PDB file of N, CA and C in Angstrom:
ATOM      1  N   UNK A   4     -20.069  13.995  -7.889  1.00  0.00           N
ATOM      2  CA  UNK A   4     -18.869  13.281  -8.291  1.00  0.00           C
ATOM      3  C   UNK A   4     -19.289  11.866  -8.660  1.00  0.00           C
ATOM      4  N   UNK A   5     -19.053  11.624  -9.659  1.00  0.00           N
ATOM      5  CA  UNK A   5     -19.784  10.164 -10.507  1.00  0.00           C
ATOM      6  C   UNK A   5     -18.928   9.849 -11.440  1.00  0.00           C
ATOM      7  N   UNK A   6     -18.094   8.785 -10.953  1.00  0.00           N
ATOM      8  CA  UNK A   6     -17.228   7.563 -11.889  1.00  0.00           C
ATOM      9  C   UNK A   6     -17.681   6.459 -12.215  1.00  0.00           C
ATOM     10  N   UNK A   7     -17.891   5.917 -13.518  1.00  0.00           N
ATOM     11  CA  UNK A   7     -18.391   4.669 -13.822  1.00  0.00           C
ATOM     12  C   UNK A   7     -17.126   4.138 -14.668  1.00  0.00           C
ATOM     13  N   UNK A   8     -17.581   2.607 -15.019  1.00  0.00           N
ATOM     14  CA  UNK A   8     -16.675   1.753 -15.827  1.00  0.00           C
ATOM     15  C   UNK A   8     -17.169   0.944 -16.850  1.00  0.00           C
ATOM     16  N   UNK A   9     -16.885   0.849 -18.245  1.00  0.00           N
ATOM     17  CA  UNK A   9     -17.462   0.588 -18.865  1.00  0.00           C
ATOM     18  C   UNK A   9     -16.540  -0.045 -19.822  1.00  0.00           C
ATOM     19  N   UNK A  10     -16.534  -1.779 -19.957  1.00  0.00           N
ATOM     20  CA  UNK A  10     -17.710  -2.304 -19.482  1.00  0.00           C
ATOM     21  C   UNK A  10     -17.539  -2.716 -17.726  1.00  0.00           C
ATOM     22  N   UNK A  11     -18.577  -3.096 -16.984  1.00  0.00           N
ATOM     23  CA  UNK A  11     -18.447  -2.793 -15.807  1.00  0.00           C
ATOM     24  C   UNK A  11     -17.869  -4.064 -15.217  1.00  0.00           C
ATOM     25  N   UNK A  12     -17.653  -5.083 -16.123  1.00  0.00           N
ATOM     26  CA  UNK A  12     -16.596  -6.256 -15.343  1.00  0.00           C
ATOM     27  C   UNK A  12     -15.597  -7.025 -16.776  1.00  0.00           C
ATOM     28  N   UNK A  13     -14.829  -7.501 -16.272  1.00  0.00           N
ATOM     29  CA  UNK A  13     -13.979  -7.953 -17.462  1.00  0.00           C
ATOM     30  C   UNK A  13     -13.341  -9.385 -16.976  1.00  0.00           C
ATOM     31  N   UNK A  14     -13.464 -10.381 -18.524  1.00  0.00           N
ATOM     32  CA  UNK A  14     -13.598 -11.626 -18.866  1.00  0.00           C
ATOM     33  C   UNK A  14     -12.502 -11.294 -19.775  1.00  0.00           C
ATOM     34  N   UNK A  15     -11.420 -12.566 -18.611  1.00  0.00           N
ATOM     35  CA  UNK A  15     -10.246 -12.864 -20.372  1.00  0.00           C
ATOM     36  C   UNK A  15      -9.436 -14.356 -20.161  1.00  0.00           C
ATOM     37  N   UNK A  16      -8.874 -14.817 -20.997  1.00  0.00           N
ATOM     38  CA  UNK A  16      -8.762 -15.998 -21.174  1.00  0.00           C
ATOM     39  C   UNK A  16      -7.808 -16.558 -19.851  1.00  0.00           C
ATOM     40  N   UNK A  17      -7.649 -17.539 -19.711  1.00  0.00           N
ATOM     41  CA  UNK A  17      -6.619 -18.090 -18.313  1.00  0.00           C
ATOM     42  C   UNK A  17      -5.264 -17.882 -19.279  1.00  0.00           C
ATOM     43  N   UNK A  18      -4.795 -18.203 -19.857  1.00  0.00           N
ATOM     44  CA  UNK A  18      -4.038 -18.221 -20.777  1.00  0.00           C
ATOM     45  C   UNK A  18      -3.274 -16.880 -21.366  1.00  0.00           C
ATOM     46  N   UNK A  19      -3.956 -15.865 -20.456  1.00  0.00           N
ATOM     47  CA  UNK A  19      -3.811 -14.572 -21.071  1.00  0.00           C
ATOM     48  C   UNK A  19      -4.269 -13.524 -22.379  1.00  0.00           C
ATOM     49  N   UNK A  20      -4.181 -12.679 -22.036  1.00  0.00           N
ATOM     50  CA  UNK A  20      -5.315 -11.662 -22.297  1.00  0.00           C
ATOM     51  C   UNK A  20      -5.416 -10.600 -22.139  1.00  0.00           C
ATOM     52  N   UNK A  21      -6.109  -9.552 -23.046  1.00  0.00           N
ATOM     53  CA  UNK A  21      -6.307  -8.110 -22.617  1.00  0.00           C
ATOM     54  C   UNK A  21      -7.565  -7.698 -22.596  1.00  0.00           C
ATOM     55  N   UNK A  22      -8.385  -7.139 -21.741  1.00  0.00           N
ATOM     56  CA  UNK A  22      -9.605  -6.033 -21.517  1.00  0.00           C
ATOM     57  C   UNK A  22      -9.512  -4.769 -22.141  1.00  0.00           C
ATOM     58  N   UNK A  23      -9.786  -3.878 -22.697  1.00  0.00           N
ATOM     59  CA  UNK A  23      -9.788  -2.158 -22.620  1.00  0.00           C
ATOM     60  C   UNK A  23     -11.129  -2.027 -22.119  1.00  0.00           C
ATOM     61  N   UNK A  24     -11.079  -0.533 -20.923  1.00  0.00           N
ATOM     62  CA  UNK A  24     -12.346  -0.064 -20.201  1.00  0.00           C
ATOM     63  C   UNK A  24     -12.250   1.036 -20.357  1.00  0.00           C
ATOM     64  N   UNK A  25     -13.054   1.498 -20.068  1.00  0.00           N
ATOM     65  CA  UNK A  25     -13.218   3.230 -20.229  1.00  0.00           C
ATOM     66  C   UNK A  25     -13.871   3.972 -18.696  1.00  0.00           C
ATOM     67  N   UNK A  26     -13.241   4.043 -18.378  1.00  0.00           N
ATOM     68  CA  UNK A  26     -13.496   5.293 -16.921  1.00  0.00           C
ATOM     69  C   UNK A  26     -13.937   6.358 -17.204  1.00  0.00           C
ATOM     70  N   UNK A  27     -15.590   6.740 -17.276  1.00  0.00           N
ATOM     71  CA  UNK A  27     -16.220   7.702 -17.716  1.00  0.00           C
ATOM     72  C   UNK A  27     -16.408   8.493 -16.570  1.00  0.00           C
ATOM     73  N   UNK A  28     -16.024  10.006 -16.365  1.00  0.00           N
ATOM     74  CA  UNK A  28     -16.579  10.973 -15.626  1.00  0.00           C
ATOM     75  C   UNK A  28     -17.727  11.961 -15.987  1.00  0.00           C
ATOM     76  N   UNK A  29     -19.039  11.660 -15.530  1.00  0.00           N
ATOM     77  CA  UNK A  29     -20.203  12.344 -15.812  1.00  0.00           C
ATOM     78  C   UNK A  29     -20.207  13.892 -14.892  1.00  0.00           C
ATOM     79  N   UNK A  30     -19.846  14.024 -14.361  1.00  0.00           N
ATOM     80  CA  UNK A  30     -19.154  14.996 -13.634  1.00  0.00           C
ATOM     81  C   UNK A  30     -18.896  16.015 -14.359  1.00  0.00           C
ATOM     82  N   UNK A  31     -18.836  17.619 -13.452  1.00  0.00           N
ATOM     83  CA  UNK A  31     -18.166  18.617 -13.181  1.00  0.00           C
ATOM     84  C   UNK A  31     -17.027  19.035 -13.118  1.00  0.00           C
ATOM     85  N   UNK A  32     -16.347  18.196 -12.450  1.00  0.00           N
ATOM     86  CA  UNK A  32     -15.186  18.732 -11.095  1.00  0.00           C
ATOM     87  C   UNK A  32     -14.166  17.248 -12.436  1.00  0.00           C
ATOM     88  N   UNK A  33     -12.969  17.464 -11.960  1.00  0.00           N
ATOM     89  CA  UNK A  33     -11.546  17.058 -12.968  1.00  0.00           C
ATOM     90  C   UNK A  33     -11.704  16.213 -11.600  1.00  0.00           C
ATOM     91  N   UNK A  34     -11.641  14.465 -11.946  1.00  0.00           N
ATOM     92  CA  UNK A  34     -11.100  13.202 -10.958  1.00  0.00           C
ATOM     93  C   UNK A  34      -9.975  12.877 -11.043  1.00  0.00           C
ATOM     94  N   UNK A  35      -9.564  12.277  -9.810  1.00  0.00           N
ATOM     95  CA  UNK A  35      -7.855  11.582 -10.157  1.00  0.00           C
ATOM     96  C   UNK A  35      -8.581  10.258  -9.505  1.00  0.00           C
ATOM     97  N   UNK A  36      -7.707   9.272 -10.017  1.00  0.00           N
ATOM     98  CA  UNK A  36      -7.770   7.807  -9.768  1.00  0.00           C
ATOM     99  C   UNK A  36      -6.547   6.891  -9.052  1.00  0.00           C
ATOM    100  N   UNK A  37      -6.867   6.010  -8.581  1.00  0.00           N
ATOM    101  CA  UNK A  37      -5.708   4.907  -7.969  1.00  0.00           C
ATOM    102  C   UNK A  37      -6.510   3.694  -8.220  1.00  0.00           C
ATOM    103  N   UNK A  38      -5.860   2.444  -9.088  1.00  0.00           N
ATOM    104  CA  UNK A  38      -6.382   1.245  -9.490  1.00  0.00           C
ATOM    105  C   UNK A  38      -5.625   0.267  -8.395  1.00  0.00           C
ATOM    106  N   UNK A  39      -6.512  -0.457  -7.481  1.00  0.00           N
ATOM    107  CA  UNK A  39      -5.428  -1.754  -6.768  1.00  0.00           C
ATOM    108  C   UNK A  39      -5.930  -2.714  -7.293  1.00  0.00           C
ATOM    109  N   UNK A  40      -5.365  -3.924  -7.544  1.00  0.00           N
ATOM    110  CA  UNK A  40      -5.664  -5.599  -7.562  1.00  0.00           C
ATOM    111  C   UNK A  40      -5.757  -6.265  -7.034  1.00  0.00           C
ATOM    112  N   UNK A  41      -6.566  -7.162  -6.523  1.00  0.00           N
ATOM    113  CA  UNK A  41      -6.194  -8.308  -5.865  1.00  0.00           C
ATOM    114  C   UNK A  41      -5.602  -9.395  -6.284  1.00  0.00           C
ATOM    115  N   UNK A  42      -4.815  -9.216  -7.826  1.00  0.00           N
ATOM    116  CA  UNK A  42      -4.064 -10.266  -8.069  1.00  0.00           C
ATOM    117  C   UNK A  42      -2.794  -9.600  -9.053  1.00  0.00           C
ATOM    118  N   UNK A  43      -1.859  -9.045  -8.543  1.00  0.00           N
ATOM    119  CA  UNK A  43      -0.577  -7.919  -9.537  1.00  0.00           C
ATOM    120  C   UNK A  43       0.669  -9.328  -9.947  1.00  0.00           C
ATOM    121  N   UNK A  44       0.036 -10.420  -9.663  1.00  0.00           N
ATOM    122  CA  UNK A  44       0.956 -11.580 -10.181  1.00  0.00           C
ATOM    123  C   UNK A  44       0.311 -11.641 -11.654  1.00  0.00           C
ATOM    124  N   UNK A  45      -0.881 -12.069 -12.168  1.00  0.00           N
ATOM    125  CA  UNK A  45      -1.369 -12.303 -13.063  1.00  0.00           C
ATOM    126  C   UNK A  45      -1.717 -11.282 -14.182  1.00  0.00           C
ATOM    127  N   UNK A  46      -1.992 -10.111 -13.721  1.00  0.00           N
ATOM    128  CA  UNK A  46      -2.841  -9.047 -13.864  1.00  0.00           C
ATOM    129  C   UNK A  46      -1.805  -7.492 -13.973  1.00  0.00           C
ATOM    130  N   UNK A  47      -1.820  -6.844 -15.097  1.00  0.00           N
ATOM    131  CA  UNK A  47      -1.061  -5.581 -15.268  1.00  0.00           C
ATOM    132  C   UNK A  47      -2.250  -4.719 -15.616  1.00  0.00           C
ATOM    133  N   UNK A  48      -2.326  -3.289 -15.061  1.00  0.00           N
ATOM    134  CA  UNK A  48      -3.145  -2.521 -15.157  1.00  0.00           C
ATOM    135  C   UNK A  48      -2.164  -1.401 -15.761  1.00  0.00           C
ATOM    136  N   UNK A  49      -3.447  -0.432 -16.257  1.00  0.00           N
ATOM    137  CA  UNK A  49      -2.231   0.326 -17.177  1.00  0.00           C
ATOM    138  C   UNK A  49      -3.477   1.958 -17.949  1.00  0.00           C
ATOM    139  N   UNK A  50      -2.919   2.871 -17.383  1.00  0.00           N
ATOM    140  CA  UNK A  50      -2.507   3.150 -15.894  1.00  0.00           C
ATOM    141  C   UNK A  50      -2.965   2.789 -14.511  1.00  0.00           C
ATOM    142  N   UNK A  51      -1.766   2.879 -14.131  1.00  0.00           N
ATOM    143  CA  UNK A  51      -2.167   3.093 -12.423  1.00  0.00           C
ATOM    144  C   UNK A  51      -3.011   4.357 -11.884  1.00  0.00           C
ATOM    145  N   UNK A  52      -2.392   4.939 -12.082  1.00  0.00           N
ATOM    146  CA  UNK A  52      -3.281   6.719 -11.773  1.00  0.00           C
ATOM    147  C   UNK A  52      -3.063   7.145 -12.742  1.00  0.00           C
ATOM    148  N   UNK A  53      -4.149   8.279 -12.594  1.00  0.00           N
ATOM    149  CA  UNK A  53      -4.622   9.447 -13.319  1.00  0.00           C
ATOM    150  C   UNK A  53      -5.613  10.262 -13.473  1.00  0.00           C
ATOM    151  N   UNK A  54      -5.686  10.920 -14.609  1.00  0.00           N
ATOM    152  CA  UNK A  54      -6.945  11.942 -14.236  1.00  0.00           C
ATOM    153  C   UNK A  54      -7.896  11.633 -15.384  1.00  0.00           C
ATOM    154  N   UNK A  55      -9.160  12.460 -15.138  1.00  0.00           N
ATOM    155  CA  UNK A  55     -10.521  12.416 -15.688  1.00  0.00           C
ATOM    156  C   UNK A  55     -10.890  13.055 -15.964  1.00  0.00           C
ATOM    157  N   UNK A  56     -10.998  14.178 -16.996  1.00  0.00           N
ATOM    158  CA  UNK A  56     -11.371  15.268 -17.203  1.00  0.00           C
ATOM    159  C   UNK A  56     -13.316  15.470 -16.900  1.00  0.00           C
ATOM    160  N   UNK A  57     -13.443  16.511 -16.528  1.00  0.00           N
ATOM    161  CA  UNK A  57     -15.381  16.880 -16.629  1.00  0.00           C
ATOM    162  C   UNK A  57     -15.904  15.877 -18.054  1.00  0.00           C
ATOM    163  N   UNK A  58     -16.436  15.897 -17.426  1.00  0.00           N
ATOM    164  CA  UNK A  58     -17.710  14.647 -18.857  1.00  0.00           C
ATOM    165  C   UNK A  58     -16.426  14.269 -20.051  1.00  0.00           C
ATOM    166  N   UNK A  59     -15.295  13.730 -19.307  1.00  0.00           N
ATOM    167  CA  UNK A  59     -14.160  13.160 -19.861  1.00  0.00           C
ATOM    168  C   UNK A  59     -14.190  11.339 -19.479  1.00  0.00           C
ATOM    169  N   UNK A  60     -13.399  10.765 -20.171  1.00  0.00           N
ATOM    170  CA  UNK A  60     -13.141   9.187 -20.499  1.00  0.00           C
ATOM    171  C   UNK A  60     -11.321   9.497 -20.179  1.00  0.00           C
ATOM    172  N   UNK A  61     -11.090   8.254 -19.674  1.00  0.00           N
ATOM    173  CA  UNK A  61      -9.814   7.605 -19.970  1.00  0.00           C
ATOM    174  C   UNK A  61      -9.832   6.332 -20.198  1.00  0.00           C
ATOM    175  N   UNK A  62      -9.245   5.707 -21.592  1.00  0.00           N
ATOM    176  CA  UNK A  62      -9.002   4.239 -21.384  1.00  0.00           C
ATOM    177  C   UNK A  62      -8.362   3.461 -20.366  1.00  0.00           C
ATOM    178  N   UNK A  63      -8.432   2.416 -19.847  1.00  0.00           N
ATOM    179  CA  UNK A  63      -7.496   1.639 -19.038  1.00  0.00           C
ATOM    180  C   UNK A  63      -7.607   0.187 -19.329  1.00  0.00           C
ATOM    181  N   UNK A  64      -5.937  -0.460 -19.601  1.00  0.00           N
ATOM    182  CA  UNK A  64      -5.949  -1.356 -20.379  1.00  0.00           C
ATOM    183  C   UNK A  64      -5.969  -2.777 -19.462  1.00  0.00           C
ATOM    184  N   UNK A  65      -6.369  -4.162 -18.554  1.00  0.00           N
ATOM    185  CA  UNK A  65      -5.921  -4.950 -17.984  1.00  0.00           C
ATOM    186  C   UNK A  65      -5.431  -5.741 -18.934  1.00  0.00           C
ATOM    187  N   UNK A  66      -4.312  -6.157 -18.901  1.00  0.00           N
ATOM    188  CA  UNK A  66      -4.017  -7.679 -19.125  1.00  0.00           C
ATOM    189  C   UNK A  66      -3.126  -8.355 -18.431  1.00  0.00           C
ATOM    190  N   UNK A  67      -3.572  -9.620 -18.846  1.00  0.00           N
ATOM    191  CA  UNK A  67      -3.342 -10.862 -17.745  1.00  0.00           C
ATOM    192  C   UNK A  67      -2.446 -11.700 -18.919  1.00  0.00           C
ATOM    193  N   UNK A  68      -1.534 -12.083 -18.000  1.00  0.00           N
ATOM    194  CA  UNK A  68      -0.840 -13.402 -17.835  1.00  0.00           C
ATOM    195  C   UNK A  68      -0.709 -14.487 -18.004  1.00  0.00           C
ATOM    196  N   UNK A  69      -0.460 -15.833 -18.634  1.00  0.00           N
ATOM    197  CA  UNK A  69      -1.123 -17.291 -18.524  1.00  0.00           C
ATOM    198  C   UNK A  69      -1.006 -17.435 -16.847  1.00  0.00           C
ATOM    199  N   UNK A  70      -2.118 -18.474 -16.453  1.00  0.00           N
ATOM    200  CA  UNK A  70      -2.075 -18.701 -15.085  1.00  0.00           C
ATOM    201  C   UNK A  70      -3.321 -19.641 -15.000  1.00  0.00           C
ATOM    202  N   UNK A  71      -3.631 -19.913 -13.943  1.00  0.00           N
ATOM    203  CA  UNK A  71      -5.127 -21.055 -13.364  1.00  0.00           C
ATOM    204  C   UNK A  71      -6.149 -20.093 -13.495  1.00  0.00           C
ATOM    205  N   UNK A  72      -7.178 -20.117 -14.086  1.00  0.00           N
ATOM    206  CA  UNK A  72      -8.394 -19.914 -14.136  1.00  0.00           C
ATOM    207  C   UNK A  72      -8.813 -19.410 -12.776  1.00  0.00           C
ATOM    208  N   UNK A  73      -9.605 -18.105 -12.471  1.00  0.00           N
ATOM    209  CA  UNK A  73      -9.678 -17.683 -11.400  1.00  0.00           C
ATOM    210  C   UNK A  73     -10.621 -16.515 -11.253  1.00  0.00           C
ATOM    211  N   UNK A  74     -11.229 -16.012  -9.944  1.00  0.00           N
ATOM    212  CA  UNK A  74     -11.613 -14.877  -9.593  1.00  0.00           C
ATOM    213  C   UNK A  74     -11.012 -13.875  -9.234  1.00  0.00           C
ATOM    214  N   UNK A  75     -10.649 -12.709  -9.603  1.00  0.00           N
ATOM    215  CA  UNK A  75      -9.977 -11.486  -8.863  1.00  0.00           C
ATOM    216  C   UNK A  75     -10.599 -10.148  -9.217  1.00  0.00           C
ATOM    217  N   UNK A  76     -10.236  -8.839  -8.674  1.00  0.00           N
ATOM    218  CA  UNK A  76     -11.301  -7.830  -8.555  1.00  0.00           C
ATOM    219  C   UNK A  76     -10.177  -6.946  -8.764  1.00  0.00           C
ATOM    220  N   UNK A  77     -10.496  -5.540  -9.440  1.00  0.00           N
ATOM    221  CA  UNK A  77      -9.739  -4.418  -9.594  1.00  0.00           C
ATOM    222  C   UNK A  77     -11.142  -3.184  -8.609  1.00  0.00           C
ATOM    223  N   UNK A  78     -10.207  -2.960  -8.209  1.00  0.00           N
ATOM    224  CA  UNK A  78     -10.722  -1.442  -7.328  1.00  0.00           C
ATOM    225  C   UNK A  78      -9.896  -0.140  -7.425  1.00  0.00           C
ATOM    226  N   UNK A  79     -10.941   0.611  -8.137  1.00  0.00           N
ATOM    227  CA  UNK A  79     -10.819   1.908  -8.561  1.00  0.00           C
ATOM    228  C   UNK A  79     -10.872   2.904  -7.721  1.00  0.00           C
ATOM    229  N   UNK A  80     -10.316   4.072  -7.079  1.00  0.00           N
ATOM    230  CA  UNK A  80     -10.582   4.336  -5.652  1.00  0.00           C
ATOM    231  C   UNK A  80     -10.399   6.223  -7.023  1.00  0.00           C
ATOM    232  N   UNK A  81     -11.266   6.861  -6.059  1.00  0.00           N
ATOM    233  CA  UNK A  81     -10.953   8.040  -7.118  1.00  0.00           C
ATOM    234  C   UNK A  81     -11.737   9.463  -5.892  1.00  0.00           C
ATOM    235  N   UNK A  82     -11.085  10.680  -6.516  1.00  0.00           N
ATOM    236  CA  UNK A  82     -11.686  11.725  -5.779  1.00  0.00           C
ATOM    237  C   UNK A  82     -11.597  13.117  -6.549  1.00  0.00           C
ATOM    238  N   UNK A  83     -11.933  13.866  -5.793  1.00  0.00           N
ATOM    239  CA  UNK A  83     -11.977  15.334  -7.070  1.00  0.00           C
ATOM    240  C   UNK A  83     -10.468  15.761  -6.979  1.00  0.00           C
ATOM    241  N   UNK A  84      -9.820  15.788  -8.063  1.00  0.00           N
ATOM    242  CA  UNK A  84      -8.323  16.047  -8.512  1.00  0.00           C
ATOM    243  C   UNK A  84      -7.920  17.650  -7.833  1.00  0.00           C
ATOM    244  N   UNK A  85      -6.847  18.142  -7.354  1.00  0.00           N
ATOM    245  CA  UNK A  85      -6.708  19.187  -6.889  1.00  0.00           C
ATOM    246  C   UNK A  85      -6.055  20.048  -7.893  1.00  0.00           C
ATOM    247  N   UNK A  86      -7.003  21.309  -7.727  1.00  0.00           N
ATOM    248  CA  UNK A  86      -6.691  22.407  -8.882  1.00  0.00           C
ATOM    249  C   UNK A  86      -5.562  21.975  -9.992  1.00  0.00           C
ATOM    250  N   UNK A  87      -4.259  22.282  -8.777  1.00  0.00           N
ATOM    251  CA  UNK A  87      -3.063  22.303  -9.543  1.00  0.00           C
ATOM    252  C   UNK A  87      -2.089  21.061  -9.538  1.00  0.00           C
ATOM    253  N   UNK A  88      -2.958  19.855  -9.666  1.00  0.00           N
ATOM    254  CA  UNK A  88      -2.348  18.442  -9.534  1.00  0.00           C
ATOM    255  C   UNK A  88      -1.831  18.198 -11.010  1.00  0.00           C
ATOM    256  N   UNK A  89      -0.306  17.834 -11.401  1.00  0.00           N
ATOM    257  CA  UNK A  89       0.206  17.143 -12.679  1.00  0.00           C
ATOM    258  C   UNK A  89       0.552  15.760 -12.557  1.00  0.00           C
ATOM    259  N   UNK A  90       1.126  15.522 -11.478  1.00  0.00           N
ATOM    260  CA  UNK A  90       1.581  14.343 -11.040  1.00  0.00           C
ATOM    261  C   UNK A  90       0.706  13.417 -10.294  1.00  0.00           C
ATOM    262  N   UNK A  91      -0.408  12.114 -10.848  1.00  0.00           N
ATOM    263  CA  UNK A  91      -1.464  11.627 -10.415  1.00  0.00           C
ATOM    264  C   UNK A  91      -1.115  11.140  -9.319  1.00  0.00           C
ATOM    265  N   UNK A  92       0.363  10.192  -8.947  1.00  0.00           N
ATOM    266  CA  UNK A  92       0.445   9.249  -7.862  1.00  0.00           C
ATOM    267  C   UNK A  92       1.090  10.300  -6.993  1.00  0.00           C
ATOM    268  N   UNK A  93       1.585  11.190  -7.490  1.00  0.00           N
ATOM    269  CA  UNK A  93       2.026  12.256  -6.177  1.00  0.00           C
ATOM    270  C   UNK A  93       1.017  13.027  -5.324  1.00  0.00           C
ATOM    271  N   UNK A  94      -0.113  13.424  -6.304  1.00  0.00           N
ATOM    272  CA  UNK A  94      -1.702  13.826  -6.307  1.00  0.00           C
ATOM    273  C   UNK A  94      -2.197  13.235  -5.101  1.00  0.00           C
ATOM    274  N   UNK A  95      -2.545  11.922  -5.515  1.00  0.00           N
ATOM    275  CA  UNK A  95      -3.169  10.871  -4.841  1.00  0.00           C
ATOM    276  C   UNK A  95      -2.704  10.493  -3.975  1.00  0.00           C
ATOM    277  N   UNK A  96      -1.178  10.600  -3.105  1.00  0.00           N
ATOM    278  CA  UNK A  96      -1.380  10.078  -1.824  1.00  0.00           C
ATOM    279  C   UNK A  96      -1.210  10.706  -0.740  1.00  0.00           C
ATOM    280  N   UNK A  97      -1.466  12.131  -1.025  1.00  0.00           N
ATOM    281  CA  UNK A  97      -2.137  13.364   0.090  1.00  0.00           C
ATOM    282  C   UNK A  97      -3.680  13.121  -0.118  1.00  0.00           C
ATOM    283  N   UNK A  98      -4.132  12.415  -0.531  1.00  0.00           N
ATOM    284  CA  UNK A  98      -5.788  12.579  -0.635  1.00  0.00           C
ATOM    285  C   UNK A  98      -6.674  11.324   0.185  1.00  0.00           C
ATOM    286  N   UNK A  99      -7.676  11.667   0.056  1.00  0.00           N
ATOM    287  CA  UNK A  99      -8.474  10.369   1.092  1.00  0.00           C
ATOM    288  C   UNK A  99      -9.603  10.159   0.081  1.00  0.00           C
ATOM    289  N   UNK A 100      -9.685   8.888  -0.809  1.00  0.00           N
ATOM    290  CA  UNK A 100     -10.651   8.765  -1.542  1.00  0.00           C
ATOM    291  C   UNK A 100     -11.957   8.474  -0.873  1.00  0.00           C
ATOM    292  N   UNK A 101     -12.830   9.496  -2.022  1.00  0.00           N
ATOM    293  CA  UNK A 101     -14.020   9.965  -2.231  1.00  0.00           C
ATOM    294  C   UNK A 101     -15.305   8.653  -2.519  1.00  0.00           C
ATOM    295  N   UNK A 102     -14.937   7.722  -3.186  1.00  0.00           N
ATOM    296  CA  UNK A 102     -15.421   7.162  -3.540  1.00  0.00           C
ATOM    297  C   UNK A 102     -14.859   5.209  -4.563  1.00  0.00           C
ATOM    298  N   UNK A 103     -15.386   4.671  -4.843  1.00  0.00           N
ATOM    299  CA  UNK A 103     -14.480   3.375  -5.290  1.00  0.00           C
ATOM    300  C   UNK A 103     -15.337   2.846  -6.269  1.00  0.00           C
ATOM    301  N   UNK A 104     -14.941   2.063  -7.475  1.00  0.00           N
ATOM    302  CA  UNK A 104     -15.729   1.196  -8.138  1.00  0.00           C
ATOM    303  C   UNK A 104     -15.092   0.233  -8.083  1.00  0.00           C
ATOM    304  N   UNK A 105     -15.803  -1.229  -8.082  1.00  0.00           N
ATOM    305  CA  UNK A 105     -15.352  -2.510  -8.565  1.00  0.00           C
ATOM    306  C   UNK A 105     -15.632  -3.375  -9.947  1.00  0.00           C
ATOM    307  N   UNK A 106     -14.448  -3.383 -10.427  1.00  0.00           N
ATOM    308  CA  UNK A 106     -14.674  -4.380 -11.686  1.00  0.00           C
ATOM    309  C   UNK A 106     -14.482  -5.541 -11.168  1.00  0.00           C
ATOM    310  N   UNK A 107     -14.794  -7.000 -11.568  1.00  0.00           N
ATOM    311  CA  UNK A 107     -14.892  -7.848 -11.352  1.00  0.00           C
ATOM    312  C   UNK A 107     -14.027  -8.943 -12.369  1.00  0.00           C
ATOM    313  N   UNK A 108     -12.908  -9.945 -12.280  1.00  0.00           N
ATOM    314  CA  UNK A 108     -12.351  -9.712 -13.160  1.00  0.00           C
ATOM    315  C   UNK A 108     -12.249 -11.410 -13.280  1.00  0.00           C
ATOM    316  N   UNK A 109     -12.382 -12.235 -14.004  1.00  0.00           N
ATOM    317  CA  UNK A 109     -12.768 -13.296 -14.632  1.00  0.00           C
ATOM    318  C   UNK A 109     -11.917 -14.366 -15.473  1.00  0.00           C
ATOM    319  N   UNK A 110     -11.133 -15.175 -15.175  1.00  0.00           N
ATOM    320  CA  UNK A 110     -10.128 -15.787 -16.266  1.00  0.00           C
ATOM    321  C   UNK A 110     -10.751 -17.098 -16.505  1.00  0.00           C
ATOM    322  N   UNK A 111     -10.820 -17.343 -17.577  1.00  0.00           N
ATOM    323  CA  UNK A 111     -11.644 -18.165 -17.872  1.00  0.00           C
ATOM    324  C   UNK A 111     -10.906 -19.527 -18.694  1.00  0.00           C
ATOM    325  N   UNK A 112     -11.359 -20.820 -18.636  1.00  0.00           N
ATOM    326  CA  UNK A 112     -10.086 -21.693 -19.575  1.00  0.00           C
ATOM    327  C   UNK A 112     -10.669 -21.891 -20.600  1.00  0.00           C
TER     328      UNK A 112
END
């Protein structure tokens, strides 16, 4: 089970801004995902959950807000999707994630 992010941290203006990333599954097995923030004042993620198909991509879009120049982190928390899962956030909170990535997330003036 192997989730990466690409690109693996994201830089955007203080002033506001958008990232696009790509959540690549090198994988077998179908992933589901849950994105948290450490900053949901500044910062809209988009989606929240979802799935990953086998040696599948999903885009995911951040953008930010005008605000103060700052450090904050998105954490990707993800696990192998269940057979007959449609509904990601209904999916995901019978589950105990598998694994997490961190983007690193950058506002810059």
């Amino acid at each position: 089970m192997s989730l990466t992010a690409d690109p693996p941290a994201c830089t955007v203006p203080a002033a506001g801004g958008t990232s696009t990333h790509k959540l690549v599954n090198a994988g077998a097995d179908k992933l589901i995902f849950k994105i948290k923030s450490s900053n949901n004042t500044e910062y809209r993620i988009t989606p929240v959950f979802g799935f990953v198909d086998p040696s599948g991509s999903k885009d995911v879009v951040i953008t930010r807000t005008a605000g103060a120049p700052k450090e904050d982190k998105l954490v990707i928390h993800f696990a192998n999707a269940p057979a007959d899962a449609t509904d990601a956030q209904a999916a995901f909170a019978a589950l105990t994630p598998a694994g997490n990535i961190t983007i690193p997330m950058s506002a810059t003036a």
